[in-house]
Amino acid sequence: MRVYAIVGGTEYPLNDDADLAVFWGEDGLGSAPLHRLNERGPLQHGETDRGFRLDPRQVTYIFHIKGTDPADLWSKRRQMTQIFGPANLITMRHELPDGSVRCLDGYYVGGLSMSANDRLYRYQRVAVTLRAPDPSLYDPEALAVTFQLGGGSDALVIPMTIPMVVGASEIDATQEIGYSGTWLSYPMIRITGPITDCVITNESTGEKLDFTGVTIAAGHYYDIDLRYGHKTVLLDGVTNKLADLSTDSDLATFHLAPHPEALGGVNSIRVVGANVTEASKVEIVAFKRYIGL
């Protein structure tokens, strides 16, 4: 496996002698840590399992820093402490032997003590520990699907035909999205007007986003960010329109589901709306997420 640290849009390779450091191993990239939810009645023997929640993940990476001379070694040590600074959001990119890529976002929590016991002339062995608030890894190549009159757009990652029923100004389109991840993915959705009474349903999970009674005018759009820590609905990326969702919408939980929740990872997404034109569209972007390597 090869690893790269990405900070502020700059990617730092950490694999070969010519790099800042050489990756030697890791601990913590297996299945994500979790805790189970249980309850027990006053007369119950044992307990009832109510599911689980994933916990934040800590991953330790081992590197060897190799300088051309002692001065170069100390320079590279300083660069390592800058890259893995405590204020930085650090994306670790992992390139696996089969060619697949998995990324993990985290923050530095320890390890860069640079002990003299681990240093010899122009070599330094060092550990870096990161804490990932979201313990799932993801494929950085996004899955993108567009629903609009006339079929898919050129922006699709994978060309696909969308079966639909189109009236004079209505759209009723269903697309089966194959999701190969092993963990839930909370997508980002853009609804571009004109469109009235737009409803987006994941028929595989039963979840929906219902804007019945709402009209999005031509030239405007709603951005729906379903990621945890966000959960927003914004008009033109600015104005809060969360109240436009129906009270029975699933803003908190709407997701693309892996197998077995969605059999074979197939998520059947249905989009309906009225008063549409060829400018109207619904775009869904999601990252395939994985519970571990």
Short mmCIF file of C-alpha atoms in Angstrom, two decimals:
data_model
loop_
_atom_site.label_atom_id
_atom_site.label_comp_id
_atom_site.label_asym_id
_atom_site.label_seq_id
_atom_site.Cartn_x
_atom_site.Cartn_y
_atom_site.Cartn_z
CA MET A 1 0.00 0.00 0.00
CA ARG A 2 1.12 3.55 -0.78
CA VAL A 3 0.00 6.55 1.28
CA TYR A 4 -0.25 10.29 0.70
CA ALA A 5 -1.13 13.11 3.10
CA ILE A 6 -3.30 15.87 1.63
CA VAL A 7 -3.39 19.20 3.49
CA GLY A 8 -4.87 22.42 2.14
CA GLY A 9 -5.13 20.93 -1.34
CA THR A 10 -1.44 19.92 -1.49
CA GLU A 11 -0.60 16.21 -1.71
CA TYR A 12 2.55 14.92 -0.01
CA PRO A 13 3.78 11.45 -1.09
CA LEU A 14 5.19 9.42 1.79
CA ASN A 15 6.51 6.27 0.16
CA ASP A 16 9.97 6.49 -1.43
CA ASP A 17 13.46 7.62 -0.41
CA ALA A 18 13.01 10.77 -2.49
CA ASP A 19 9.87 11.69 -0.51
CA LEU A 20 9.68 13.50 2.79
CA ALA A 21 9.29 10.14 4.58
CA VAL A 22 8.84 6.46 3.79
CA PHE A 23 5.71 4.60 4.93
CA TRP A 24 6.42 1.39 6.85
CA GLY A 25 3.11 0.27 8.28
CA GLU A 26 -0.13 1.19 10.02
CA ASP A 27 -2.59 0.13 12.69
CA GLY A 28 -6.30 0.96 12.80
CA LEU A 29 -7.57 0.72 9.21
CA GLY A 30 -9.59 -2.45 9.71
CA SER A 31 -13.27 -2.46 10.64
CA ALA A 32 -14.41 0.74 12.32
CA PRO A 33 -14.78 0.77 16.12
CA LEU A 34 -18.34 0.72 17.43
CA HIS A 35 -20.53 0.32 20.46
CA ARG A 36 -23.80 -1.58 20.64
CA LEU A 37 -27.06 -0.12 21.92
CA ASN A 38 -28.88 -2.32 24.43
CA GLU A 39 -31.80 -2.06 26.79
CA ARG A 40 -33.21 -4.27 29.55
CA GLY A 41 -36.71 -4.38 31.02
CA PRO A 42 -37.22 -4.67 34.79
CA LEU A 43 -38.15 -8.37 34.52
CA GLN A 44 -36.03 -9.23 31.48
CA HIS A 45 -33.33 -11.88 31.54
CA GLY A 46 -30.44 -10.74 29.38
CA GLU A 47 -31.04 -7.69 27.23
CA THR A 48 -32.42 -6.53 23.89
CA ASP A 49 -30.01 -5.43 21.19
CA ARG A 50 -31.07 -2.14 19.56
CA GLY A 51 -28.31 -1.86 16.98
CA PHE A 52 -25.02 -0.01 17.08
CA ARG A 53 -23.24 3.26 16.36
CA LEU A 54 -19.77 3.66 14.88
CA ASP A 55 -17.20 5.47 17.02
CA PRO A 56 -14.38 7.76 15.86
CA ARG A 57 -11.37 5.90 14.49
CA GLN A 58 -7.72 6.33 15.48
CA VAL A 59 -5.06 5.27 12.99
CA THR A 60 -1.31 5.16 13.61
CA TYR A 61 1.11 5.36 10.68
CA ILE A 62 4.80 4.46 10.97
CA PHE A 63 7.29 6.41 8.84
CA HIS A 64 11.05 6.48 8.40
CA ILE A 65 12.52 9.90 7.69
CA LYS A 66 15.75 9.70 5.73
CA GLY A 67 17.96 12.75 5.24
CA THR A 68 20.86 13.14 2.87
CA ASP A 69 22.77 14.40 5.92
CA PRO A 70 21.85 15.38 9.51
CA ALA A 71 20.84 18.92 8.47
CA ASP A 72 18.47 17.53 5.83
CA LEU A 73 17.01 15.13 8.39
CA TRP A 74 16.16 17.97 10.78
CA SER A 75 14.64 19.96 7.95
CA LYS A 76 12.38 17.03 7.04
CA ARG A 77 11.41 16.61 10.70
CA ARG A 78 10.19 20.21 10.74
CA GLN A 79 8.22 19.66 7.54
CA MET A 80 6.52 16.59 9.03
CA THR A 81 5.37 18.61 12.07
CA GLN A 82 3.98 21.28 9.70
CA ILE A 83 2.05 18.79 7.55
CA PHE A 84 0.64 16.98 10.58
CA GLY A 85 -0.11 20.19 12.47
CA PRO A 86 -2.87 20.07 15.12
CA ALA A 87 -5.00 22.67 13.29
CA ASN A 88 -4.90 20.86 9.94
CA LEU A 89 -7.62 18.71 8.42
CA ILE A 90 -5.53 15.87 7.01
CA THR A 91 -6.80 13.55 4.30
CA MET A 92 -4.84 10.32 4.12
CA ARG A 93 -5.01 8.77 0.65
CA HIS A 94 -4.36 5.02 0.51
CA GLU A 95 -3.57 3.36 -2.82
CA LEU A 96 -4.19 -0.37 -2.49
CA PRO A 97 -2.41 -3.15 -4.43
CA ASP A 98 -5.52 -3.76 -6.59
CA GLY A 99 -5.48 -0.13 -7.76
CA SER A 100 -8.41 1.05 -5.66
CA VAL A 101 -8.13 4.24 -3.59
CA ARG A 102 -9.57 4.88 -0.13
CA CYS A 103 -9.37 8.20 1.74
CA LEU A 104 -9.79 9.04 5.41
CA ASP A 105 -10.19 12.53 6.91
CA GLY A 106 -8.69 13.11 10.34
CA TYR A 107 -6.77 15.32 12.74
CA TYR A 108 -3.40 14.82 14.40
CA VAL A 109 -3.59 13.61 18.02
CA GLY A 110 -0.05 12.43 18.76
CA GLY A 111 3.06 10.49 17.91
CA LEU A 112 5.47 13.11 16.59
CA SER A 113 7.69 13.07 19.67
CA MET A 114 10.77 12.44 17.48
CA SER A 115 12.55 10.47 20.23
CA ALA A 116 16.34 10.34 20.12
CA ASN A 117 16.02 6.60 20.78
CA ASP A 118 14.48 6.30 17.29
CA ARG A 119 17.13 8.45 15.57
CA LEU A 120 20.47 7.40 14.10
CA TYR A 121 22.61 10.02 12.36
CA ARG A 122 20.40 10.80 9.30
CA TYR A 123 17.50 8.41 10.01
CA GLN A 124 14.45 8.98 12.21
CA ARG A 125 11.63 6.54 12.93
CA VAL A 126 8.37 8.28 13.79
CA ALA A 127 4.73 7.41 14.43
CA VAL A 128 1.80 9.67 13.51
CA THR A 129 -1.62 9.09 15.08
CA LEU A 130 -4.74 10.62 13.52
CA ARG A 131 -8.28 10.67 14.85
CA ALA A 132 -11.06 10.46 12.24
CA PRO A 133 -14.43 11.76 13.55
CA ASP A 134 -16.10 9.89 10.69
CA PRO A 135 -14.50 6.43 10.81
CA SER A 136 -15.62 5.35 7.32
CA LEU A 137 -13.21 5.56 4.39
CA TYR A 138 -14.30 6.72 0.95
CA ASP A 139 -13.46 6.50 -2.73
CA PRO A 140 -12.51 10.06 -3.79
CA GLU A 141 -14.09 9.54 -7.23
CA ALA A 142 -17.68 10.65 -6.70
CA LEU A 143 -20.72 8.84 -8.03
CA ALA A 144 -22.89 11.37 -9.94
CA VAL A 145 -26.36 10.91 -11.41
CA THR A 146 -28.58 13.49 -13.14
CA PHE A 147 -32.34 13.34 -13.69
CA GLN A 148 -33.72 15.71 -16.34
CA LEU A 149 -35.99 15.85 -19.38
CA GLY A 150 -34.44 13.99 -22.31
CA GLY A 151 -32.26 11.69 -20.18
CA GLY A 152 -28.86 11.95 -18.52
CA SER A 153 -26.39 14.78 -18.90
CA ASP A 154 -22.77 14.72 -20.06
CA ALA A 155 -21.74 15.15 -16.42
CA LEU A 156 -22.49 11.54 -15.52
CA VAL A 157 -19.56 9.50 -14.29
CA ILE A 158 -21.20 6.43 -15.83
CA PRO A 159 -23.56 6.91 -18.82
CA MET A 160 -26.97 5.48 -18.07
CA THR A 161 -30.50 5.47 -19.42
CA ILE A 162 -33.15 6.81 -17.07
CA PRO A 163 -36.64 5.30 -17.53
CA MET A 164 -39.21 8.04 -17.11
CA VAL A 165 -42.73 9.20 -17.82
CA VAL A 166 -42.92 12.79 -19.06
CA GLY A 167 -46.20 14.67 -19.48
CA ALA A 168 -46.65 18.16 -20.88
CA SER A 169 -44.78 19.61 -17.90
CA GLU A 170 -44.25 16.73 -15.48
CA ILE A 171 -41.41 14.33 -14.75
CA ASP A 172 -41.56 10.92 -13.10
CA ALA A 173 -38.12 9.28 -13.39
CA THR A 174 -36.64 6.24 -11.68
CA GLN A 175 -33.00 5.19 -11.73
CA GLU A 176 -31.42 2.16 -10.09
CA ILE A 177 -28.08 3.28 -8.70
CA GLY A 178 -25.59 0.48 -8.07
CA TYR A 179 -23.76 1.25 -4.84
CA SER A 180 -20.70 -0.90 -4.14
CA GLY A 181 -19.67 0.72 -0.86
CA THR A 182 -19.91 -1.15 2.45
CA TRP A 183 -21.19 1.75 4.55
CA LEU A 184 -23.95 4.37 4.29
CA SER A 185 -23.39 7.35 2.00
CA TYR A 186 -25.21 10.63 2.65
CA PRO A 187 -25.38 12.41 -0.71
CA MET A 188 -25.49 16.04 -1.82
CA ILE A 189 -28.43 16.93 -4.06
CA ARG A 190 -29.14 19.96 -6.25
CA ILE A 191 -32.66 20.62 -7.56
CA THR A 192 -32.60 23.15 -10.41
CA GLY A 193 -35.84 24.95 -11.34
CA PRO A 194 -38.30 25.45 -12.70
CA ILE A 195 -40.01 22.66 -10.76
CA THR A 196 -43.01 22.38 -8.42
CA ASP A 197 -43.86 19.68 -5.87
CA CYS A 198 -40.53 17.90 -6.24
CA VAL A 199 -40.27 14.62 -4.32
CA ILE A 200 -37.11 12.48 -4.23
CA THR A 201 -37.58 8.96 -2.88
CA ASN A 202 -35.15 6.13 -2.26
CA GLU A 203 -37.59 3.30 -2.84
CA SER A 204 -35.02 0.77 -1.55
CA THR A 205 -34.94 2.34 1.93
CA GLY A 206 -38.35 4.05 2.02
CA GLU A 207 -36.81 7.46 2.72
CA LYS A 208 -37.92 10.63 0.96
CA LEU A 209 -37.29 14.36 0.57
CA ASP A 210 -40.67 15.99 -0.07
CA PHE A 211 -41.06 19.56 -1.33
CA THR A 212 -44.79 19.33 -2.06
CA GLY A 213 -46.30 22.82 -2.25
CA VAL A 214 -42.96 24.44 -3.09
CA THR A 215 -41.99 26.00 -6.43
CA ILE A 216 -38.35 26.52 -7.38
CA ALA A 217 -38.31 29.21 -10.06
CA ALA A 218 -36.32 29.07 -13.29
CA GLY A 219 -32.73 30.14 -12.79
CA HIS A 220 -32.70 29.11 -9.12
CA TYR A 221 -31.75 25.93 -7.28
CA TYR A 222 -31.96 24.19 -3.90
CA ASP A 223 -28.81 22.58 -2.52
CA ILE A 224 -29.52 19.75 -0.08
CA ASP A 225 -26.49 18.61 1.92
CA LEU A 226 -27.31 15.38 3.75
CA ARG A 227 -23.90 14.83 5.32
CA TYR A 228 -23.78 14.70 9.12
CA GLY A 229 -22.70 18.04 10.52
CA HIS A 230 -24.49 19.76 7.63
CA LYS A 231 -28.13 18.68 6.99
CA THR A 232 -28.98 21.90 5.15
CA VAL A 233 -31.37 23.07 2.43
CA LEU A 234 -30.20 26.30 0.80
CA LEU A 235 -31.72 28.40 -1.99
CA ASP A 236 -28.93 29.37 -4.42
CA GLY A 237 -26.42 28.24 -1.79
CA VAL A 238 -27.38 31.09 0.59
CA THR A 239 -30.95 31.24 1.94
CA ASN A 240 -32.11 28.63 4.47
CA LYS A 241 -35.11 26.71 3.08
CA LEU A 242 -35.18 23.85 5.56
CA ALA A 243 -38.79 24.70 6.42
CA ASP A 244 -39.84 23.92 2.83
CA LEU A 245 -39.39 20.19 3.45
CA SER A 246 -42.50 18.33 4.55
CA THR A 247 -42.56 17.31 8.20
CA ASP A 248 -42.43 13.62 7.27
CA SER A 249 -39.29 13.98 5.14
CA ASP A 250 -36.17 12.03 6.11
CA LEU A 251 -33.55 14.79 6.12
CA ALA A 252 -31.64 13.21 9.01
CA THR A 253 -31.39 9.71 7.55
CA PHE A 254 -31.74 9.85 3.74
CA HIS A 255 -28.84 7.84 2.31
CA LEU A 256 -27.60 5.43 -0.30
CA ALA A 257 -27.55 1.99 1.28
CA PRO A 258 -25.09 -0.89 0.85
CA HIS A 259 -26.01 -4.56 0.68
CA PRO A 260 -27.90 -6.09 2.47
CA GLU A 261 -30.04 -3.06 3.39
CA ALA A 262 -30.43 -2.45 -0.35
CA LEU A 263 -30.28 -5.88 -1.94
CA GLY A 264 -27.14 -6.13 -4.04
CA GLY A 265 -26.41 -2.47 -3.26
CA VAL A 266 -29.09 -1.38 -5.75
CA ASN A 267 -30.79 1.86 -4.67
CA SER A 268 -33.90 2.71 -6.67
CA ILE A 269 -34.21 6.51 -6.72
CA ARG A 270 -37.44 8.10 -7.96
CA VAL A 271 -37.84 11.80 -8.81
CA VAL A 272 -41.23 13.39 -9.49
CA GLY A 273 -42.17 17.01 -10.13
CA ALA A 274 -44.47 19.32 -12.08
CA ASN A 275 -44.15 22.49 -14.16
CA VAL A 276 -40.75 21.45 -15.46
CA THR A 277 -38.85 22.39 -18.62
CA GLU A 278 -35.69 21.07 -20.23
CA ALA A 279 -33.76 23.34 -17.85
CA SER A 280 -35.14 21.47 -14.82
CA LYS A 281 -32.95 18.77 -13.29
CA VAL A 282 -32.05 16.92 -10.11
CA GLU A 283 -28.38 16.06 -9.56
CA ILE A 284 -27.21 13.56 -6.92
CA VAL A 285 -23.55 13.31 -5.92
CA ALA A 286 -22.26 10.79 -3.39
CA PHE A 287 -19.03 9.14 -2.34
CA LYS A 288 -18.82 5.37 -1.94
CA ARG A 289 -17.95 4.77 1.71
CA TYR A 290 -16.39 1.73 3.37
CA ILE A 291 -16.45 0.49 6.95
CA GLY A 292 -12.79 -0.55 6.73
CA LEU A 293 -9.94 -1.84 4.56
#
